mmCIF file of N, CA and C in Angstrom:
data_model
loop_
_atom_site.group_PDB
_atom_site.id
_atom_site.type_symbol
_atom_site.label_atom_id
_atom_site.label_comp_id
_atom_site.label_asym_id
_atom_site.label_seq_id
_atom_site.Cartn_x
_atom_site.Cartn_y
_atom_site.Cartn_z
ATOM 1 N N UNK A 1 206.731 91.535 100.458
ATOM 2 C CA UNK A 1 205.371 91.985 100.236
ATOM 3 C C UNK A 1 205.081 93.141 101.189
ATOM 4 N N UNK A 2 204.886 94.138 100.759
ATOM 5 C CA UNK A 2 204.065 95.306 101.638
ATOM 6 C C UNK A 2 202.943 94.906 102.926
ATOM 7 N N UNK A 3 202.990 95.722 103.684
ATOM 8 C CA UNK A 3 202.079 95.525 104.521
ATOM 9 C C UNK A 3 200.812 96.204 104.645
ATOM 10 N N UNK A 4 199.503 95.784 104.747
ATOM 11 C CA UNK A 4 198.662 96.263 104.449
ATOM 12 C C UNK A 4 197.389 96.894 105.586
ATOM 13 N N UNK A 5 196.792 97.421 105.521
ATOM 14 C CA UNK A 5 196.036 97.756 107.026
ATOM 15 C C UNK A 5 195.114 96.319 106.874
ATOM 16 N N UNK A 6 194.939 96.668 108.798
ATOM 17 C CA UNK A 6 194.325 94.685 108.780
ATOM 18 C C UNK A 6 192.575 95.354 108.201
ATOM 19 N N UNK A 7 192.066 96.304 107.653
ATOM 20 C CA UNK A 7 190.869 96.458 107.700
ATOM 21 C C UNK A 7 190.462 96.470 106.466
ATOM 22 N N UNK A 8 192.105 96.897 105.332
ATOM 23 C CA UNK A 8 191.971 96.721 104.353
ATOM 24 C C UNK A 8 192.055 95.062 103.805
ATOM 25 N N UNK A 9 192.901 94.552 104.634
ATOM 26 C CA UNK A 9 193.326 93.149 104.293
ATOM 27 C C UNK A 9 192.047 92.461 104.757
ATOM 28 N N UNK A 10 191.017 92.331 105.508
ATOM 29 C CA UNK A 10 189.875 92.116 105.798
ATOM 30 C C UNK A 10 188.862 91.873 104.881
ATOM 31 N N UNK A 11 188.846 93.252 104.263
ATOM 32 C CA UNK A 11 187.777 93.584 102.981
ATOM 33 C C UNK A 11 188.529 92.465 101.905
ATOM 34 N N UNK A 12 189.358 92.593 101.475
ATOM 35 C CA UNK A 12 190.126 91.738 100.463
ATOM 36 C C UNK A 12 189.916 90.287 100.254
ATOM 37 N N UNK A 13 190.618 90.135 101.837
ATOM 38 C CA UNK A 13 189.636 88.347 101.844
ATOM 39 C C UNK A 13 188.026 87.870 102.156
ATOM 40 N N UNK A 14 187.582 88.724 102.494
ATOM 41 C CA UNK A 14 186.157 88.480 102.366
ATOM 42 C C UNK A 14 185.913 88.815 100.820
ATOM 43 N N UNK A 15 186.127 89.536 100.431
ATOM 44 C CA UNK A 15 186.190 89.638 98.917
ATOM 45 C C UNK A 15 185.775 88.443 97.802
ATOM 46 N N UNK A 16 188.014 87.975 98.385
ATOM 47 C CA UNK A 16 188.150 87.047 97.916
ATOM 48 C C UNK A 16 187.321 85.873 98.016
ATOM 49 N N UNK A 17 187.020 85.412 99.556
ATOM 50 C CA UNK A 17 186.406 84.362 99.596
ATOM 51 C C UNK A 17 184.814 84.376 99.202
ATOM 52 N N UNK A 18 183.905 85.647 99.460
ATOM 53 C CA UNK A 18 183.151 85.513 98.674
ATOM 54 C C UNK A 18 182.659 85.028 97.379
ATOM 55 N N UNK A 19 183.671 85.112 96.605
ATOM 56 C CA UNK A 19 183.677 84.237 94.602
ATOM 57 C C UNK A 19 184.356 83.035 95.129
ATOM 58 N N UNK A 20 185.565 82.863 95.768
ATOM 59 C CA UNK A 20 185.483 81.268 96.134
ATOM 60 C C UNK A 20 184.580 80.189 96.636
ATOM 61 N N UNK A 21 183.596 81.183 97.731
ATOM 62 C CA UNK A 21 182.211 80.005 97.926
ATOM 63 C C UNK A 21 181.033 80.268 96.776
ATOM 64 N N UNK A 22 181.270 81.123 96.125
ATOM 65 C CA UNK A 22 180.406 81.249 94.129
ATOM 66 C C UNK A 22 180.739 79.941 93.711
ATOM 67 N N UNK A 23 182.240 79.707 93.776
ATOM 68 C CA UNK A 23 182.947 78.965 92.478
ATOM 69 C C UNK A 23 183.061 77.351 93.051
ATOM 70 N N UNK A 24 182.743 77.441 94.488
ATOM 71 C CA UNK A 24 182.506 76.327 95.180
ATOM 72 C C UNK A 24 180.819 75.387 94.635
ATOM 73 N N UNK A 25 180.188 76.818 95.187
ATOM 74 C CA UNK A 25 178.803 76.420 94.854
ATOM 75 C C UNK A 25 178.677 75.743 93.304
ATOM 76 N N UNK A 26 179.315 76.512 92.030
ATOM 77 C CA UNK A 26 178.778 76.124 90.906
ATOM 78 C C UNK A 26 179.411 74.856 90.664
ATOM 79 N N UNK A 27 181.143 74.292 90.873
ATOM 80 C CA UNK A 27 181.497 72.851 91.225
ATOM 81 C C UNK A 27 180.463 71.848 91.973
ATOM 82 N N UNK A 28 179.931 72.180 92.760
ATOM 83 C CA UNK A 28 179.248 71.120 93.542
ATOM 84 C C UNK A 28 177.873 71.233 92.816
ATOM 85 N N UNK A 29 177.338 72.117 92.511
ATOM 86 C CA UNK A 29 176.408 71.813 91.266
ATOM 87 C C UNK A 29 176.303 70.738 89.929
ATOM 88 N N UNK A 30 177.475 71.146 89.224
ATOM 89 C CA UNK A 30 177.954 70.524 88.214
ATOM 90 C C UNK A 30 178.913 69.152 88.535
ATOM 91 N N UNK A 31 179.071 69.195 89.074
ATOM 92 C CA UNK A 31 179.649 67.516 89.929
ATOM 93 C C UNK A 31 178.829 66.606 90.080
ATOM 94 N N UNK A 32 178.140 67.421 91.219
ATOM 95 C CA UNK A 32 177.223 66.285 92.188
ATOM 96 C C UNK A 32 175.877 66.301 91.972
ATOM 97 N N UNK A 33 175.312 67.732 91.472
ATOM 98 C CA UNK A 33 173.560 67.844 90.947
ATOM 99 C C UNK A 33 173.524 67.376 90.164
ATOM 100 N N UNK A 34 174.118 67.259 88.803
ATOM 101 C CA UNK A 34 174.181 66.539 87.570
ATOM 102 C C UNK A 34 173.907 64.866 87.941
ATOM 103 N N UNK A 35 174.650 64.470 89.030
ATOM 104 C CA UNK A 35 174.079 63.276 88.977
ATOM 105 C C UNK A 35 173.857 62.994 90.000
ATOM 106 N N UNK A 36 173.112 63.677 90.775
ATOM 107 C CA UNK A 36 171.897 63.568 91.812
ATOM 108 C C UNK A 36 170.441 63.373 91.045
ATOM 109 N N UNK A 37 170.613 64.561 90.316
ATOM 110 C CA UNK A 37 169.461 64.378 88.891
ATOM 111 C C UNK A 37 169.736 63.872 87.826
ATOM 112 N N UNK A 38 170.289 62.636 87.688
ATOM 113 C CA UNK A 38 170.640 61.696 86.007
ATOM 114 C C UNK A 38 169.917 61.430 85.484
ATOM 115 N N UNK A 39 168.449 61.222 86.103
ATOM 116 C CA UNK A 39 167.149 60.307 85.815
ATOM 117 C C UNK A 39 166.140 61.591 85.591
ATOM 118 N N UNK A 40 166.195 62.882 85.646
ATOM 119 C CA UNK A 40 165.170 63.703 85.316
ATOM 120 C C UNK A 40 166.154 64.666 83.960
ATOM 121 N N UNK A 41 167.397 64.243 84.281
ATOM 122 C CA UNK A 41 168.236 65.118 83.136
ATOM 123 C C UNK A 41 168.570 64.224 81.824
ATOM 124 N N UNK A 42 168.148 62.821 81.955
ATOM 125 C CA UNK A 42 168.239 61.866 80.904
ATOM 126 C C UNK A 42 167.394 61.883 79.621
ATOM 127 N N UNK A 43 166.505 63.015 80.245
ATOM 128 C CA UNK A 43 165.428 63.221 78.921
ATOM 129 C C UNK A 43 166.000 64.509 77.993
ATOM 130 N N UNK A 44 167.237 65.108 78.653
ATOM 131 C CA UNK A 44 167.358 66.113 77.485
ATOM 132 C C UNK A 44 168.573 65.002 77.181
ATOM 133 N N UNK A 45 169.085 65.587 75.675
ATOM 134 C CA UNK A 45 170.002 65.075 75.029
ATOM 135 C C UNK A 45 171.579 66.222 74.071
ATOM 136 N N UNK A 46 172.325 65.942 74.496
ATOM 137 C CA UNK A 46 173.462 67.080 73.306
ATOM 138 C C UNK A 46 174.038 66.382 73.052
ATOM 139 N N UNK A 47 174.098 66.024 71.541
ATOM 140 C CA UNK A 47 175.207 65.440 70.248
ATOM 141 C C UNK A 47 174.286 64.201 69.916
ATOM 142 N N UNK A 48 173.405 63.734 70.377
ATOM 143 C CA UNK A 48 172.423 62.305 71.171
ATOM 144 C C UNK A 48 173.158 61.787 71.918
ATOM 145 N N UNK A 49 173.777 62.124 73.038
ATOM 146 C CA UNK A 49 173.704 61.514 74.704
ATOM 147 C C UNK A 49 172.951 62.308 75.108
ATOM 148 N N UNK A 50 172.922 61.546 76.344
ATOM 149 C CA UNK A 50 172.176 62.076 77.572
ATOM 150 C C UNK A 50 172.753 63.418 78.568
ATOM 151 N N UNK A 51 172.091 64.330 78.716
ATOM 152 C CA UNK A 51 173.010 65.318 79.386
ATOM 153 C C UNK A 51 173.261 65.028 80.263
ATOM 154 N N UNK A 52 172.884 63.976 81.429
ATOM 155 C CA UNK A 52 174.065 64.034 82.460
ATOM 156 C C UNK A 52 174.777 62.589 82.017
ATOM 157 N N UNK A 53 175.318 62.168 80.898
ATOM 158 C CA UNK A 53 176.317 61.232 80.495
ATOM 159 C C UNK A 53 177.172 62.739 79.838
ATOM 160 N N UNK A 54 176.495 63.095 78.936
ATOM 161 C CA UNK A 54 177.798 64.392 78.225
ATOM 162 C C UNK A 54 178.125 65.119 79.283
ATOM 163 N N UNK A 55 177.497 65.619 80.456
ATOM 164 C CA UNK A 55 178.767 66.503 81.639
ATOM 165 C C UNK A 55 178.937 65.674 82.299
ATOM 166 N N UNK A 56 179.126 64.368 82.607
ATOM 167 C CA UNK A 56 179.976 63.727 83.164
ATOM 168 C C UNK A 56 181.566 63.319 82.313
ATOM 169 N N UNK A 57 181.341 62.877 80.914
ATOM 170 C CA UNK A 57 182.208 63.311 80.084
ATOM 171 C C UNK A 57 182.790 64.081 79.967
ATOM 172 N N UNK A 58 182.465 65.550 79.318
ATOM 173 C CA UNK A 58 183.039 66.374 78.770
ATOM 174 C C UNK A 58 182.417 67.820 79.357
ATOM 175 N N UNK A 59 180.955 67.780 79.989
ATOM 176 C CA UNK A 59 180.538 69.009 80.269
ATOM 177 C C UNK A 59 181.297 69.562 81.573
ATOM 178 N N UNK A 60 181.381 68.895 82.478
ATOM 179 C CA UNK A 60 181.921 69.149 83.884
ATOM 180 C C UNK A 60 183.245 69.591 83.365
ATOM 181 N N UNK A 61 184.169 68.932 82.899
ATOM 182 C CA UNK A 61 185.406 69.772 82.907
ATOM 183 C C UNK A 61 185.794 70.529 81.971
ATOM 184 N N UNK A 62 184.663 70.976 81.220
ATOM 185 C CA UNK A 62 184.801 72.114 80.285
ATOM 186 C C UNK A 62 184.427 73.241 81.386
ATOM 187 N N UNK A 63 183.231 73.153 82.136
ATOM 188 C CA UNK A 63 182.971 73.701 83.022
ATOM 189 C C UNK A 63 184.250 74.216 84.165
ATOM 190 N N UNK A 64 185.003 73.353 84.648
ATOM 191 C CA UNK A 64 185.958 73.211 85.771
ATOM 192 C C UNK A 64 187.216 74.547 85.130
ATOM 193 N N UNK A 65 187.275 74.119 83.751
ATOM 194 C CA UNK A 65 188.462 74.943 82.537
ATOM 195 C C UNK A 65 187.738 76.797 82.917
ATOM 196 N N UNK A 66 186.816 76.746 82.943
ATOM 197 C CA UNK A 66 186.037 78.199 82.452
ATOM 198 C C UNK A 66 186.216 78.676 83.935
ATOM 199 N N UNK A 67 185.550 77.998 84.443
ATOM 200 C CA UNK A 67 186.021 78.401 86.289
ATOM 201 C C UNK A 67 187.396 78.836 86.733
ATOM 202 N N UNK A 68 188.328 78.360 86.458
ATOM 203 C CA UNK A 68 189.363 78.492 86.647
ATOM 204 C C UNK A 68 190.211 79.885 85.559
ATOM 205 N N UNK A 69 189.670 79.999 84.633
ATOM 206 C CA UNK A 69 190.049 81.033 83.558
ATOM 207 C C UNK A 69 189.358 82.574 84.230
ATOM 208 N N UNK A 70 188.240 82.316 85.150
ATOM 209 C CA UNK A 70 187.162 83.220 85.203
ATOM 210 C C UNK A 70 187.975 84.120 87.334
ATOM 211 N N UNK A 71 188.151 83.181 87.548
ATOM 212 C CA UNK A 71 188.810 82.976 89.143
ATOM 213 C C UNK A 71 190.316 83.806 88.625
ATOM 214 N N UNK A 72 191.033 83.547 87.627
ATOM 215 C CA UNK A 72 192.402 84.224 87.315
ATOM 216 C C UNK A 72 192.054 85.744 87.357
ATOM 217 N N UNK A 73 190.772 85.937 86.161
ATOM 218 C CA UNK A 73 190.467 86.997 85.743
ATOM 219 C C UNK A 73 189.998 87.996 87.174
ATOM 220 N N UNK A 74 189.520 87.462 87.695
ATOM 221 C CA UNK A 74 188.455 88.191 88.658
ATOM 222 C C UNK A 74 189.465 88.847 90.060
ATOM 223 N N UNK A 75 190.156 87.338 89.993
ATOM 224 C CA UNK A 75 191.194 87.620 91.137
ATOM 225 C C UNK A 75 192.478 88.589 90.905
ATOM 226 N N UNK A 76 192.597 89.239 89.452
ATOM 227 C CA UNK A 76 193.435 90.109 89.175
ATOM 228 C C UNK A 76 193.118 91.190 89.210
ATOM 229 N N UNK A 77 191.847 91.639 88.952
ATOM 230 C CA UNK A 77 190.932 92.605 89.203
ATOM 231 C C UNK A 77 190.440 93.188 90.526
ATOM 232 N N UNK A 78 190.333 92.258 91.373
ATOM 233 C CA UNK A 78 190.146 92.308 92.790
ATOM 234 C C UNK A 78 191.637 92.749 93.297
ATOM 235 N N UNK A 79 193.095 92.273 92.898
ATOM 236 C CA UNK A 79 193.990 92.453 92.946
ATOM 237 C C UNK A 79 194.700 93.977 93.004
ATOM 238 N N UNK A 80 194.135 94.298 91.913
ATOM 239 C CA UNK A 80 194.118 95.795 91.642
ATOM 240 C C UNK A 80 193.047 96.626 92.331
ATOM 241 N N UNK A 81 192.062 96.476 92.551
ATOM 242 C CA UNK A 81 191.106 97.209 93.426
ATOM 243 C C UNK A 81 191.801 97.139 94.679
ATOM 244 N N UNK A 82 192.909 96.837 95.403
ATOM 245 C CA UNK A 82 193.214 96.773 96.502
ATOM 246 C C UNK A 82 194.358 97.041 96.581
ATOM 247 N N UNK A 83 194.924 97.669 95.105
ATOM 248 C CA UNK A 83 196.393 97.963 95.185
ATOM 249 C C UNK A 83 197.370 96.735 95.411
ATOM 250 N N UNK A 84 196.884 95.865 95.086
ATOM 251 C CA UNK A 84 198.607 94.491 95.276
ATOM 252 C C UNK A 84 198.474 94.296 93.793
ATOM 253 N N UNK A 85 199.635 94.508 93.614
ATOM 254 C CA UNK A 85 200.377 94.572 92.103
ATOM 255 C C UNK A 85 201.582 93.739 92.162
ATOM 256 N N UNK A 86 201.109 93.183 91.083
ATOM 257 C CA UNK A 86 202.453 91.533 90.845
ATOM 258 C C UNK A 86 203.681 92.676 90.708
ATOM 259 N N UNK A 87 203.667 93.203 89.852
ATOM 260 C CA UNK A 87 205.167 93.517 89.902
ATOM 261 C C UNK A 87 205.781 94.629 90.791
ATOM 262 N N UNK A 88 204.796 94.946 91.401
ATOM 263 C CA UNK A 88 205.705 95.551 92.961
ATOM 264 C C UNK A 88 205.919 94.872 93.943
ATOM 265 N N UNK A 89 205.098 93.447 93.933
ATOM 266 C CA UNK A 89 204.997 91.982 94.780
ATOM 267 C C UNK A 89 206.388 91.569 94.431
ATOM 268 N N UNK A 90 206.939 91.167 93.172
ATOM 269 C CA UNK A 90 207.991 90.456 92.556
ATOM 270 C C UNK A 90 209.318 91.379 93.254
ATOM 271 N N UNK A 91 209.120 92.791 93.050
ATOM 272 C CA UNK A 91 210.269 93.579 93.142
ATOM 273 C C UNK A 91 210.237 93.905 94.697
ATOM 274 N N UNK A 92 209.469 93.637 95.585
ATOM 275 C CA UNK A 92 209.747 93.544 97.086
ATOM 276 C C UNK A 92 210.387 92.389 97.474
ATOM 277 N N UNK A 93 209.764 91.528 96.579
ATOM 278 C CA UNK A 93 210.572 90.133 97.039
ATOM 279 C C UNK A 93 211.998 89.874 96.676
ATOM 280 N N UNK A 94 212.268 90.648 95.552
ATOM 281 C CA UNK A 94 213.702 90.921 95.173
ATOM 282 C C UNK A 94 214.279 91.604 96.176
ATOM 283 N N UNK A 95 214.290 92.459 96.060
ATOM 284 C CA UNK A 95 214.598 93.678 97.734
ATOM 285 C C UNK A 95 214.843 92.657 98.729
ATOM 286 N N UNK A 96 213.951 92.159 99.315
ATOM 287 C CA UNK A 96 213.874 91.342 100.614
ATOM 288 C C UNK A 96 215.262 90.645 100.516
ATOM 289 N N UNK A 97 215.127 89.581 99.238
ATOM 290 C CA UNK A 97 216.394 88.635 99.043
ATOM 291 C C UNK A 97 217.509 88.735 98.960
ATOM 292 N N UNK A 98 217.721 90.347 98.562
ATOM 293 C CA UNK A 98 219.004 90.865 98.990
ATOM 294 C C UNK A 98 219.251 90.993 100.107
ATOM 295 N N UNK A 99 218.500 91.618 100.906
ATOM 296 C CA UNK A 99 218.949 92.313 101.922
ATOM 297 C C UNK A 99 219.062 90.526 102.982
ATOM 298 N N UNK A 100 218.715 89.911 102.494
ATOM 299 C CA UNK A 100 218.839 88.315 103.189
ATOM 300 C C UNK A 100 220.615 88.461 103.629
#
């Protein structure tokens, strides 16, 4: 892997971790608010359950699926805004293993 300036590598992970405490926040929303509030969210209904019985079911980890699809996307993008590119990543690491 290339080496990067520490000021650039700085910006990157603050970056990064910035959408990781996003993607933190909206998990612990949909986890734990959902049924912190069961008893004020029991009055809406989707399919006829109760919405916090359907995202405890099926809403939360439809939710968890989209997060994770959205974190690939974002983090490849961020990836490229900073110049680290998988396949000059792959082909340094090839390099390296030779020269092992």
């Amino acid at each position: 892997m290339k080496k990067m300036d520490r000021k650039l590598a700085n910006r990157y992970f603050k970056e990064r971790t910035r959408y990781m405490s996003f993607y933190f926040i909206v998990w612990f929303v949909v986890s734990y608010g959902v049924v912190i509030f069961a008893e004020p969210l029991s009055h809406f209904s989707i399919n006829g359950y109760p919405f916090h019985y359907f995202m405890g079911a099926q809403g939360s980890i439809v939710t968890f699926i989209v997060l994770l699809f959205i974190n690939a996307s974002v983090s490849d993008a961020i990836d490229k805004k900073f110049g680290i590119l998988k396949n000059d990543n792959e082909r340094l690491n090839k390099e390296k293993a030779i020269n092992n």
